[in-house]
CSV table of N, CA and C in Angstrom, one decimal:
chain,number,residue,atom,x,y,z
A,1,MET,N,10.0,12.3,-10.4
A,1,MET,CA,10.7,11.4,-9.5
A,1,MET,C,11.4,10.3,-10.3
A,2,ILE,N,10.7,9.7,-11.3
A,2,ILE,CA,11.3,8.6,-12.1
A,2,ILE,C,12.5,9.1,-12.8
A,3,ALA,N,12.3,10.3,-13.5
A,3,ALA,CA,13.5,10.9,-14.2
A,3,ALA,C,14.7,11.1,-13.3
A,4,GLY,N,14.4,11.6,-12.1
A,4,GLY,CA,15.5,11.8,-11.2
A,4,GLY,C,16.2,10.6,-10.8
A,5,LEU,N,15.4,9.5,-10.5
A,5,LEU,CA,16.0,8.2,-10.1
A,5,LEU,C,16.8,7.6,-11.3
A,6,LYS,N,16.3,7.8,-12.5
A,6,LYS,CA,17.0,7.2,-13.7
A,6,LYS,C,18.3,8.0,-13.9
A,7,ALA,N,18.3,9.4,-13.7
A,7,ALA,CA,19.4,10.2,-13.9
A,7,ALA,C,20.5,9.9,-12.9
A,8,GLU,N,20.1,9.6,-11.7
A,8,GLU,CA,21.1,9.3,-10.6
A,8,GLU,C,21.8,7.9,-10.9
A,9,ALA,N,21.2,7.0,-11.5
A,9,ALA,CA,21.8,5.7,-11.9
A,9,ALA,C,22.3,5.0,-10.6
A,10,LEU,N,21.5,5.0,-9.5
A,10,LEU,CA,22.0,4.4,-8.3
A,10,LEU,C,22.1,2.9,-8.5
A,11,PRO,N,23.2,2.3,-8.0
A,11,PRO,CA,23.4,0.8,-8.3
A,11,PRO,C,22.4,-0.1,-7.6
A,12,ASN,N,21.8,0.3,-6.6
A,12,ASN,CA,20.8,-0.5,-5.9
A,12,ASN,C,19.4,-0.1,-6.1
A,13,VAL,N,19.1,0.7,-7.1
A,13,VAL,CA,17.7,1.1,-7.4
A,13,VAL,C,17.4,0.8,-8.8
A,14,THR,N,16.3,0.1,-9.0
A,14,THR,CA,15.8,-0.2,-10.4
A,14,THR,C,14.4,0.4,-10.5
A,15,VAL,N,14.2,1.3,-11.5
A,15,VAL,CA,12.9,1.8,-11.7
A,15,VAL,C,12.0,0.8,-12.5
A,16,VAL,N,10.9,0.5,-11.9
A,16,VAL,CA,9.9,-0.4,-12.6
A,16,VAL,C,8.7,0.4,-12.8
A,17,GLU,N,8.4,0.7,-14.0
A,17,GLU,CA,7.2,1.5,-14.4
A,17,GLU,C,6.0,0.7,-14.4
A,18,LYS,N,5.5,0.3,-13.3
A,18,LYS,CA,4.3,-0.5,-13.1
A,18,LYS,C,3.6,0.0,-11.9
A,19,ALA,N,2.3,-0.1,-11.9
A,19,ALA,CA,1.5,0.1,-10.6
A,19,ALA,C,1.3,-1.2,-9.9
A,20,VAL,N,1.3,-1.2,-8.6
A,20,VAL,CA,1.1,-2.4,-7.8
A,20,VAL,C,-0.4,-2.4,-7.5
A,21,SER,N,-1.0,-3.6,-7.7
A,21,SER,CA,-2.5,-3.8,-7.6
A,21,SER,C,-2.7,-5.2,-7.1
A,22,ASP,N,-4.0,-5.7,-7.3
A,22,ASP,CA,-4.3,-7.0,-6.9
A,22,ASP,C,-4.4,-7.9,-8.1
A,23,MET,N,-4.0,-7.4,-9.3
A,23,MET,CA,-4.0,-8.2,-10.5
A,23,MET,C,-2.9,-7.7,-11.4
A,24,VAL,N,-2.4,-8.7,-12.3
A,24,VAL,CA,-1.5,-8.4,-13.3
A,24,VAL,C,-2.2,-8.0,-14.6
A,25,GLY,N,-1.9,-6.9,-15.2
A,25,GLY,CA,-2.6,-6.5,-16.4
A,25,GLY,C,-2.4,-5.0,-16.6
A,26,GLU,N,-3.6,-4.3,-16.7
A,26,GLU,CA,-3.5,-2.8,-16.9
A,26,GLU,C,-4.6,-2.2,-16.1
A,27,ALA,N,-4.4,-1.0,-15.7
A,27,ALA,CA,-5.4,-0.2,-15.0
A,27,ALA,C,-5.3,1.3,-15.4
A,28,VAL,N,-6.3,2.0,-15.0
A,28,VAL,CA,-6.3,3.4,-15.2
A,28,VAL,C,-5.7,4.1,-14.0
A,29,LEU,N,-4.6,4.9,-14.2
A,29,LEU,CA,-4.0,5.6,-13.1
A,29,LEU,C,-4.5,7.1,-13.2
A,30,HIS,N,-5.1,7.6,-12.2
A,30,HIS,CA,-5.6,9.0,-12.2
A,30,HIS,C,-4.4,9.9,-11.7
A,31,VAL,N,-3.7,10.5,-12.6
A,31,VAL,CA,-2.5,11.2,-12.3
A,31,VAL,C,-2.9,12.7,-11.8
A,32,ASP,N,-2.5,13.0,-10.6
A,32,ASP,CA,-2.7,14.4,-10.1
A,32,ASP,C,-1.9,15.4,-10.9
A,33,ILE,N,-2.6,16.3,-11.6
A,33,ILE,CA,-1.9,17.3,-12.5
A,33,ILE,C,-1.8,18.7,-11.9
A,34,ARG,N,-2.1,18.8,-10.6
A,34,ARG,CA,-2.0,20.1,-9.9
A,34,ARG,C,-0.5,20.5,-10.0
A,35,PRO,N,-0.3,21.8,-10.3
A,35,PRO,CA,1.1,22.3,-10.4
A,35,PRO,C,1.8,22.2,-9.1
A,36,ASP,N,3.1,22.0,-9.1
A,36,ASP,CA,4.0,22.0,-8.0
A,36,ASP,C,3.7,21.0,-6.9
A,37,LEU,N,3.0,20.0,-7.1
A,37,LEU,CA,2.7,19.0,-6.1
A,37,LEU,C,3.3,17.6,-6.5
A,38,GLY,N,3.9,17.5,-7.6
A,38,GLY,CA,4.6,16.2,-8.0
A,38,GLY,C,3.7,15.0,-8.0
A,39,ALA,N,2.4,15.2,-8.5
A,39,ALA,CA,1.5,14.1,-8.6
A,39,ALA,C,1.2,13.5,-7.3
A,40,ALA,N,1.1,14.2,-6.2
A,40,ALA,CA,1.0,13.7,-4.9
A,40,ALA,C,-0.2,12.9,-4.6
A,41,ALA,N,-1.4,13.2,-5.3
A,41,ALA,CA,-2.6,12.4,-5.0
A,41,ALA,C,-3.0,11.5,-6.2
A,42,SER,N,-2.0,11.0,-6.9
A,42,SER,CA,-2.2,10.1,-8.0
A,42,SER,C,-2.7,8.7,-7.4
A,43,SER,N,-3.6,8.1,-8.1
A,43,SER,CA,-4.2,6.8,-7.5
A,43,SER,C,-4.8,6.0,-8.6
A,44,LEU,N,-4.8,4.7,-8.4
A,44,LEU,CA,-5.6,3.8,-9.3
A,44,LEU,C,-7.1,3.9,-9.0
A,45,MET,N,-7.4,4.6,-7.9
A,45,MET,CA,-8.8,4.8,-7.6
A,45,MET,C,-9.1,6.3,-7.8
A,46,GLU,N,-10.2,6.6,-8.5
A,46,GLU,CA,-10.5,8.0,-8.7
A,46,GLU,C,-11.0,8.6,-7.4
A,47,LEU,N,-10.3,9.6,-7.0
A,47,LEU,CA,-10.6,10.2,-5.7
A,47,LEU,C,-11.7,11.3,-5.8
A,48,SER,N,-12.7,11.2,-4.9
A,48,SER,CA,-13.8,12.1,-4.9
A,48,SER,C,-13.3,13.5,-4.8
A,49,GLY,N,-13.8,14.4,-5.7
A,49,GLY,CA,-13.5,15.8,-5.7
A,49,GLY,C,-12.2,16.1,-6.5
A,50,MET,N,-11.5,15.1,-7.0
A,50,MET,CA,-10.3,15.3,-7.7
A,50,MET,C,-10.4,15.2,-9.2
A,51,GLU,N,-11.6,14.9,-9.7
A,51,GLU,CA,-11.9,14.6,-11.1
A,51,GLU,C,-11.3,15.6,-12.1
A,52,ALA,N,-11.5,16.9,-11.8
A,52,ALA,CA,-11.0,17.9,-12.7
A,52,ALA,C,-9.5,18.2,-12.5
A,53,GLN,N,-8.9,17.5,-11.5
A,53,GLN,CA,-7.5,17.8,-11.2
A,53,GLN,C,-6.6,16.6,-11.5
A,54,THR,N,-7.2,15.6,-12.3
A,54,THR,CA,-6.4,14.4,-12.6
A,54,THR,C,-6.5,14.1,-14.1
A,55,GLN,N,-5.5,13.4,-14.6
A,55,GLN,CA,-5.5,12.9,-16.0
A,55,GLN,C,-5.5,11.4,-16.0
A,56,ALA,N,-6.4,10.8,-16.7
A,56,ALA,CA,-6.4,9.3,-16.7
A,56,ALA,C,-5.4,8.8,-17.7
A,57,VAL,N,-4.6,7.8,-17.2
A,57,VAL,CA,-3.5,7.2,-18.0
A,57,VAL,C,-3.6,5.7,-17.8
A,58,THR,N,-3.5,4.9,-18.9
A,58,THR,CA,-3.5,3.5,-18.7
A,58,THR,C,-2.1,3.0,-18.4
A,59,VAL,N,-1.9,2.2,-17.4
A,59,VAL,CA,-0.6,1.8,-16.9
A,59,VAL,C,-0.6,0.3,-16.7
A,60,PRO,N,0.6,-0.4,-16.9
A,60,PRO,CA,0.7,-1.8,-16.6
A,60,PRO,C,0.6,-2.0,-15.1
A,61,THR,N,0.1,-3.1,-14.7
A,61,THR,CA,0.0,-3.4,-13.2
A,61,THR,C,0.7,-4.8,-13.0
A,62,THR,N,1.1,-4.9,-11.7
A,62,THR,CA,1.6,-6.2,-11.2
A,62,THR,C,1.1,-6.3,-9.8
A,63,THR,N,1.5,-7.4,-9.2
A,63,THR,CA,1.2,-7.7,-7.8
A,63,THR,C,2.5,-7.9,-7.1
A,64,VAL,N,2.5,-7.7,-5.8
A,64,VAL,CA,3.6,-8.0,-5.0
A,64,VAL,C,4.0,-9.4,-5.2
A,65,ASP,N,3.0,-10.3,-5.2
A,65,ASP,CA,3.3,-11.8,-5.4
A,65,ASP,C,4.0,-12.0,-6.7
A,66,ALA,N,3.4,-11.6,-7.8
A,66,ALA,CA,3.9,-11.8,-9.1
A,66,ALA,C,5.3,-11.2,-9.3
A,67,PHE,N,5.5,-10.0,-8.9
A,67,PHE,CA,6.7,-9.3,-9.0
A,67,PHE,C,7.8,-10.0,-8.2
A,68,SER,N,7.5,-10.4,-7.0
A,68,SER,CA,8.5,-11.1,-6.2
A,68,SER,C,8.9,-12.4,-6.8
A,69,GLU,N,7.9,-13.2,-7.2
A,69,GLU,CA,8.1,-14.5,-7.8
A,69,GLU,C,8.9,-14.4,-9.1
A,70,ALA,N,8.6,-13.5,-9.9
A,70,ALA,CA,9.4,-13.3,-11.2
A,70,ALA,C,10.8,-12.9,-10.9
A,71,LEU,N,11.0,-12.1,-9.9
A,71,LEU,CA,12.4,-11.7,-9.6
A,71,LEU,C,13.2,-12.7,-8.8
A,72,GLY,N,12.4,-13.6,-8.1
A,72,GLY,CA,13.1,-14.5,-7.2
A,72,GLY,C,13.6,-13.9,-5.9
A,73,ALA,N,13.1,-12.7,-5.6
A,73,ALA,CA,13.5,-12.0,-4.4
A,73,ALA,C,12.2,-11.5,-3.7
A,74,TYR,N,12.3,-11.5,-2.4
A,74,TYR,CA,11.1,-11.2,-1.6
A,74,TYR,C,11.4,-10.1,-0.6
A,75,PRO,N,10.4,-9.2,-0.5
A,75,PRO,CA,10.7,-8.0,0.4
A,75,PRO,C,10.7,-8.3,1.8
A,76,ASP,N,11.6,-7.6,2.6
A,76,ASP,CA,11.6,-7.7,4.0
A,76,ASP,C,10.7,-6.6,4.6
A,77,LEU,N,10.4,-5.5,3.8
A,77,LEU,CA,9.6,-4.4,4.2
A,77,LEU,C,8.8,-3.9,3.0
A,78,VAL,N,7.5,-3.7,3.2
A,78,VAL,CA,6.6,-3.2,2.2
A,78,VAL,C,6.0,-1.9,2.7
A,79,LYS,N,6.2,-0.8,2.0
A,79,LYS,CA,5.6,0.5,2.4
A,79,LYS,C,4.6,0.8,1.3
A,80,ILE,N,3.4,1.0,1.8
A,80,ILE,CA,2.2,1.2,0.8
A,80,ILE,C,1.6,2.6,1.1
A,81,ASP,N,1.6,3.5,0.1
A,81,ASP,CA,1.0,4.8,0.2
A,81,ASP,C,0.4,5.0,-1.2
A,82,VAL,N,-0.9,4.5,-1.4
A,82,VAL,CA,-1.5,4.5,-2.7
A,82,VAL,C,-2.9,5.1,-2.7
A,83,GLU,N,-3.1,6.1,-1.9
A,83,GLU,CA,-4.3,6.9,-1.9
A,83,GLU,C,-5.6,6.0,-1.9
A,84,ARG,N,-5.8,5.3,-0.8
A,84,ARG,CA,-7.0,4.5,-0.6
A,84,ARG,C,-7.0,3.2,-1.4
A,85,PHE,N,-6.0,2.8,-2.1
A,85,PHE,CA,-5.9,1.6,-2.9
A,85,PHE,C,-5.1,0.5,-2.1
A,86,GLU,N,-4.8,0.8,-0.8
A,86,GLU,CA,-4.1,-0.2,0.0
A,86,GLU,C,-4.7,-1.6,0.0
A,87,PRO,N,-6.0,-1.7,0.2
A,87,PRO,CA,-6.6,-3.1,0.2
A,87,PRO,C,-6.2,-3.9,-1.1
A,88,ASN,N,-6.2,-3.2,-2.2
A,88,ASN,CA,-5.9,-3.9,-3.5
A,88,ASN,C,-4.4,-4.4,-3.5
A,89,VAL,N,-3.5,-3.5,-3.0
A,89,VAL,CA,-2.1,-4.0,-2.9
A,89,VAL,C,-1.9,-5.2,-2.0
A,90,ILE,N,-2.6,-5.1,-0.8
A,90,ILE,CA,-2.5,-6.3,0.1
A,90,ILE,C,-3.2,-7.5,-0.6
A,91,GLY,N,-4.2,-7.3,-1.3
A,91,GLY,CA,-4.9,-8.4,-2.0
A,91,GLY,C,-4.0,-9.1,-3.0
A,92,GLY,N,-3.0,-8.4,-3.5
A,92,GLY,CA,-2.1,-9.0,-4.5
A,92,GLY,C,-0.8,-9.5,-3.8
A,93,ALA,N,-0.8,-9.5,-2.5
A,93,ALA,CA,0.4,-9.9,-1.7
A,93,ALA,C,0.2,-11.1,-0.8
A,94,HIS,N,-0.9,-11.8,-0.9
A,94,HIS,CA,-1.2,-12.8,0.1
A,94,HIS,C,-0.1,-13.9,0.2
A,95,ARG,N,0.5,-14.4,-1.0
A,95,ARG,CA,1.5,-15.4,-0.9
A,95,ARG,C,2.7,-14.9,-0.2
A,96,VAL,N,3.2,-13.7,-0.5
A,96,VAL,CA,4.3,-13.1,0.2
A,96,VAL,C,4.1,-12.9,1.7
A,97,ILE,N,2.9,-12.4,2.0
A,97,ILE,CA,2.5,-12.2,3.4
A,97,ILE,C,2.5,-13.6,4.2
A,98,GLU,N,1.9,-14.5,3.6
A,98,GLU,CA,1.7,-15.8,4.3
A,98,GLU,C,3.0,-16.6,4.4
A,99,ARG,N,3.9,-16.5,3.4
A,99,ARG,CA,5.1,-17.3,3.4
A,99,ARG,C,6.3,-16.5,4.0
A,100,ARG,N,6.3,-15.2,3.8
A,100,ARG,CA,7.6,-14.4,4.1
A,100,ARG,C,7.4,-13.5,5.3
A,101,ARG,N,6.1,-13.0,5.5
A,101,ARG,CA,5.8,-12.1,6.6
A,101,ARG,C,6.7,-10.8,6.6
A,102,PRO,N,6.7,-10.1,5.5
A,102,PRO,CA,7.5,-8.9,5.6
A,102,PRO,C,6.9,-7.9,6.5
A,103,ILE,N,7.6,-7.0,7.1
A,103,ILE,CA,7.1,-5.8,7.8
A,103,ILE,C,6.3,-5.0,6.8
A,104,ILE,N,5.1,-4.5,7.2
A,104,ILE,CA,4.3,-3.7,6.3
A,104,ILE,C,4.0,-2.4,7.0
A,105,ILE,N,4.1,-1.3,6.2
A,105,ILE,CA,3.6,0.0,6.7
A,105,ILE,C,2.7,0.5,5.6
A,106,PHE,N,1.5,0.8,6.0
A,106,PHE,CA,0.5,1.4,5.1
A,106,PHE,C,-0.1,2.6,5.6
A,107,GLU,N,-0.4,3.6,4.7
A,107,GLU,CA,-1.0,4.8,5.0
A,107,GLU,C,-2.5,4.6,5.2
A,108,LEU,N,-3.1,5.2,6.2
A,108,LEU,CA,-4.5,5.0,6.5
A,108,LEU,C,-5.2,6.4,6.5
A,109,TRP,N,-6.2,6.6,5.7
A,109,TRP,CA,-7.1,7.7,5.9
A,109,TRP,C,-8.0,7.2,7.0
A,110,GLU,N,-7.9,7.8,8.2
A,110,GLU,CA,-8.6,7.2,9.3
A,110,GLU,C,-10.1,7.1,9.2
A,111,SER,N,-10.7,8.0,8.4
A,111,SER,CA,-12.2,7.9,8.2
A,111,SER,C,-12.5,6.7,7.4
A,112,HIS,N,-11.6,6.0,6.8
A,112,HIS,CA,-11.8,4.8,6.0
A,112,HIS,C,-11.5,3.5,6.7
A,113,TRP,N,-11.3,3.5,8.0
A,113,TRP,CA,-11.0,2.3,8.7
A,113,TRP,C,-12.0,1.2,8.4
A,114,GLY,N,-13.3,1.5,8.5
A,114,GLY,CA,-14.4,0.6,8.3
A,114,GLY,C,-14.3,0.0,6.9
A,115,ARG,N,-14.0,0.8,5.9
A,115,ARG,CA,-13.8,0.3,4.5
A,115,ARG,C,-12.6,-0.7,4.4
A,116,TYR,N,-11.7,-0.5,5.2
A,116,TYR,CA,-10.5,-1.4,5.2
A,116,TYR,C,-10.7,-2.7,6.0
A,117,GLN,N,-11.8,-2.8,6.6
A,117,GLN,CA,-12.1,-4.0,7.6
A,117,GLN,C,-11.7,-5.3,7.0
A,118,PRO,N,-12.1,-5.7,5.8
A,118,PRO,CA,-11.7,-7.0,5.3
A,118,PRO,C,-10.1,-7.1,5.2
A,119,MET,N,-9.4,-6.0,4.8
A,119,MET,CA,-8.0,-6.1,4.8
A,119,MET,C,-7.4,-6.2,6.2
A,120,THR,N,-7.9,-5.4,7.1
A,120,THR,CA,-7.3,-5.5,8.5
A,120,THR,C,-7.6,-6.8,9.1
A,121,ASP,N,-8.8,-7.4,8.9
A,121,ASP,CA,-9.1,-8.7,9.4
A,121,ASP,C,-8.1,-9.7,8.9
A,122,TYR,N,-7.8,-9.6,7.6
A,122,TYR,CA,-6.8,-10.6,7.0
A,122,TYR,C,-5.5,-10.4,7.7
A,123,LEU,N,-5.0,-9.1,7.7
A,123,LEU,CA,-3.7,-8.8,8.3
A,123,LEU,C,-3.5,-9.2,9.7
A,124,ARG,N,-4.6,-9.1,10.5
A,124,ARG,CA,-4.6,-9.5,11.9
A,124,ARG,C,-4.2,-11.0,12.1
A,125,ARG,N,-4.4,-11.8,11.1
A,125,ARG,CA,-4.0,-13.2,11.2
A,125,ARG,C,-2.5,-13.4,11.3
A,126,PHE,N,-1.7,-12.4,10.8
A,126,PHE,CA,-0.3,-12.5,10.7
A,126,PHE,C,0.5,-11.4,11.4
A,127,TYR,N,-0.2,-10.3,11.8
A,127,TYR,CA,0.5,-9.1,12.2
A,127,TYR,C,-0.2,-8.5,13.5
A,128,HIS,N,0.6,-7.8,14.2
A,128,HIS,CA,0.1,-6.9,15.2
A,128,HIS,C,0.2,-5.5,14.6
A,129,MET,N,-0.9,-4.8,14.5
A,129,MET,CA,-0.9,-3.5,13.8
A,129,MET,C,-0.9,-2.3,14.8
A,130,VAL,N,0.0,-1.4,14.6
A,130,VAL,CA,0.3,-0.3,15.5
A,130,VAL,C,0.2,1.0,14.8
A,131,ARG,N,-0.4,2.0,15.4
A,131,ARG,CA,-0.4,3.4,14.8
A,131,ARG,C,1.0,4.0,15.0
A,132,LEU,N,1.6,4.4,14.0
A,132,LEU,CA,3.0,5.0,14.1
A,132,LEU,C,3.0,6.3,14.9
A,133,SER,N,1.9,7.1,14.8
A,133,SER,CA,1.8,8.4,15.5
A,133,SER,C,1.9,8.3,17.0
A,134,ASP,N,1.4,7.2,17.6
A,134,ASP,CA,1.4,7.1,19.1
A,134,ASP,C,1.7,5.7,19.6
A,135,GLY,N,1.9,4.7,18.8
A,135,GLY,CA,2.2,3.4,19.2
A,135,GLY,C,1.0,2.6,19.7
A,136,ALA,N,-0.2,3.1,19.5
A,136,ALA,CA,-1.4,2.5,20.0
A,136,ALA,C,-1.8,1.3,19.1
A,137,ASP,N,-2.4,0.2,19.7
A,137,ASP,CA,-2.9,-0.9,18.9
A,137,ASP,C,-3.9,-0.4,18.0
A,138,ALA,N,-3.7,-0.5,16.7
A,138,ALA,CA,-4.6,0.1,15.7
A,138,ALA,C,-6.0,-0.5,15.8
A,139,GLN,N,-6.1,-1.8,15.9
A,139,GLN,CA,-7.4,-2.4,15.9
A,139,GLN,C,-8.2,-1.9,17.1
A,140,LYS,N,-7.6,-1.9,18.3
A,140,LYS,CA,-8.3,-1.4,19.5
A,140,LYS,C,-8.7,0.1,19.3
A,141,TYR,N,-7.7,0.9,18.9
A,141,TYR,CA,-7.9,2.3,18.7
A,141,TYR,C,-9.1,2.6,17.8
A,142,TYR,N,-9.1,2.0,16.6
A,142,TYR,CA,-10.2,2.4,15.7
A,142,TYR,C,-11.5,1.7,15.9
A,143,SER,N,-11.5,0.7,16.8
A,143,SER,CA,-12.7,0.1,17.3
A,143,SER,C,-13.5,1.0,18.2
A,144,ALA,N,-12.7,1.9,18.9
A,144,ALA,CA,-13.3,2.8,19.9
A,144,ALA,C,-13.3,4.3,19.4
A,145,ASN,N,-12.5,4.6,18.4
A,145,ASN,CA,-12.4,6.0,18.0
A,145,ASN,C,-12.6,6.2,16.5
A,146,THR,N,-13.0,7.4,16.1
A,146,THR,CA,-13.1,7.7,14.7
A,146,THR,C,-12.1,8.8,14.4
A,147,GLY,N,-11.1,8.6,13.6
A,147,GLY,CA,-10.2,9.6,13.3
A,147,GLY,C,-10.6,10.3,12.0
A,148,GLU,N,-10.0,11.5,11.8
A,148,GLU,CA,-10.3,12.3,10.6
A,148,GLU,C,-9.0,12.7,9.9
A,149,GLY,N,-7.9,12.2,10.4
A,149,GLY,CA,-6.6,12.5,9.7
A,149,GLY,C,-6.1,11.3,8.9
A,150,VAL,N,-4.8,11.4,8.8
A,150,VAL,CA,-4.0,10.3,8.1
A,150,VAL,C,-3.0,9.8,9.1
A,151,ASP,N,-2.8,8.5,9.1
A,151,ASP,CA,-1.8,7.9,10.0
A,151,ASP,C,-1.1,6.8,9.2
A,152,ASP,N,0.0,6.4,9.6
A,152,ASP,CA,0.7,5.2,9.1
A,152,ASP,C,0.5,4.1,10.1
A,153,ILE,N,0.2,2.9,9.6
A,153,ILE,CA,0.0,1.7,10.4
A,153,ILE,C,1.2,0.8,10.1
A,154,LEU,N,1.9,0.4,11.2
A,154,LEU,CA,3.0,-0.5,11.2
A,154,LEU,C,2.5,-1.9,11.5
A,155,CYS,N,2.7,-2.9,10.6
A,155,CYS,CA,2.3,-4.3,10.8
A,155,CYS,C,3.5,-5.1,11.1
A,156,ILE,N,3.6,-5.5,12.4
A,156,ILE,CA,4.7,-6.3,13.0
A,156,ILE,C,4.3,-7.7,12.9
A,157,PRO,N,5.2,-8.5,12.2
A,157,PRO,CA,4.8,-10.0,12.1
A,157,PRO,C,4.7,-10.7,13.4
A,158,LEU,N,3.6,-11.5,13.5
A,158,LEU,CA,3.5,-12.4,14.7
A,158,LEU,C,4.4,-13.6,14.4
A,159,SER,N,4.8,-14.2,15.5
A,159,SER,CA,5.6,-15.4,15.3
A,159,SER,C,4.7,-16.4,14.5
A,160,PRO,N,5.3,-17.2,13.6
A,160,PRO,CA,4.5,-18.2,12.8
A,160,PRO,C,3.7,-19.1,13.8
A,161,HIS,N,4.2,-19.4,14.9
A,161,HIS,CA,3.6,-20.3,15.9
A,161,HIS,C,2.3,-19.6,16.5
A,162,TYR,N,2.3,-18.3,16.5
A,162,TYR,CA,1.2,-17.6,17.1
A,162,TYR,C,0.3,-16.9,16.1
A,163,ALA,N,0.4,-17.2,14.9
A,163,ALA,CA,-0.5,-16.6,13.9
A,163,ALA,C,-1.9,-17.0,14.2
A,164,ARG,N,-2.8,-15.9,14.1
A,164,ARG,CA,-4.2,-16.1,14.4
A,164,ARG,C,-4.9,-16.8,13.2
A,165,SER,N,-5.9,-17.6,13.6
A,165,SER,CA,-6.7,-18.2,12.5
A,165,SER,C,-8.1,-17.6,12.4
């Protein structure tokens, strides 16, 4: 993908070869080396059952906050699909979230909703969270249901006057 983007030389696309995390520094990226899948399940978190199908590579990391502040530009939309590392990305975006309230879409492995609880409790202060598959309120849905699939969660900013404390 990176080679393709660089070859296209699109005027509004800049390839930044860093992983997004909750800290600036370095981390081990577990690169999915299965043939014909384009590294689909690569993650900064070693995925259970994937150990023999990944290669560990040390990569530089940044945060949404640090990257935005260094660039002097802030996102209106943040799309996160990082194979169970979503809480870490949100952890590195608190200043952007609290000051700018970008729309956020994150992938959710539904069986991990409970593991995401600290992240979703934080996001609820600033966003209404909706399942993209059916428009259901994510908090209410996952409080009453256990899913086994994958869904995307849309985080719609609350008015600053109505932010929850």
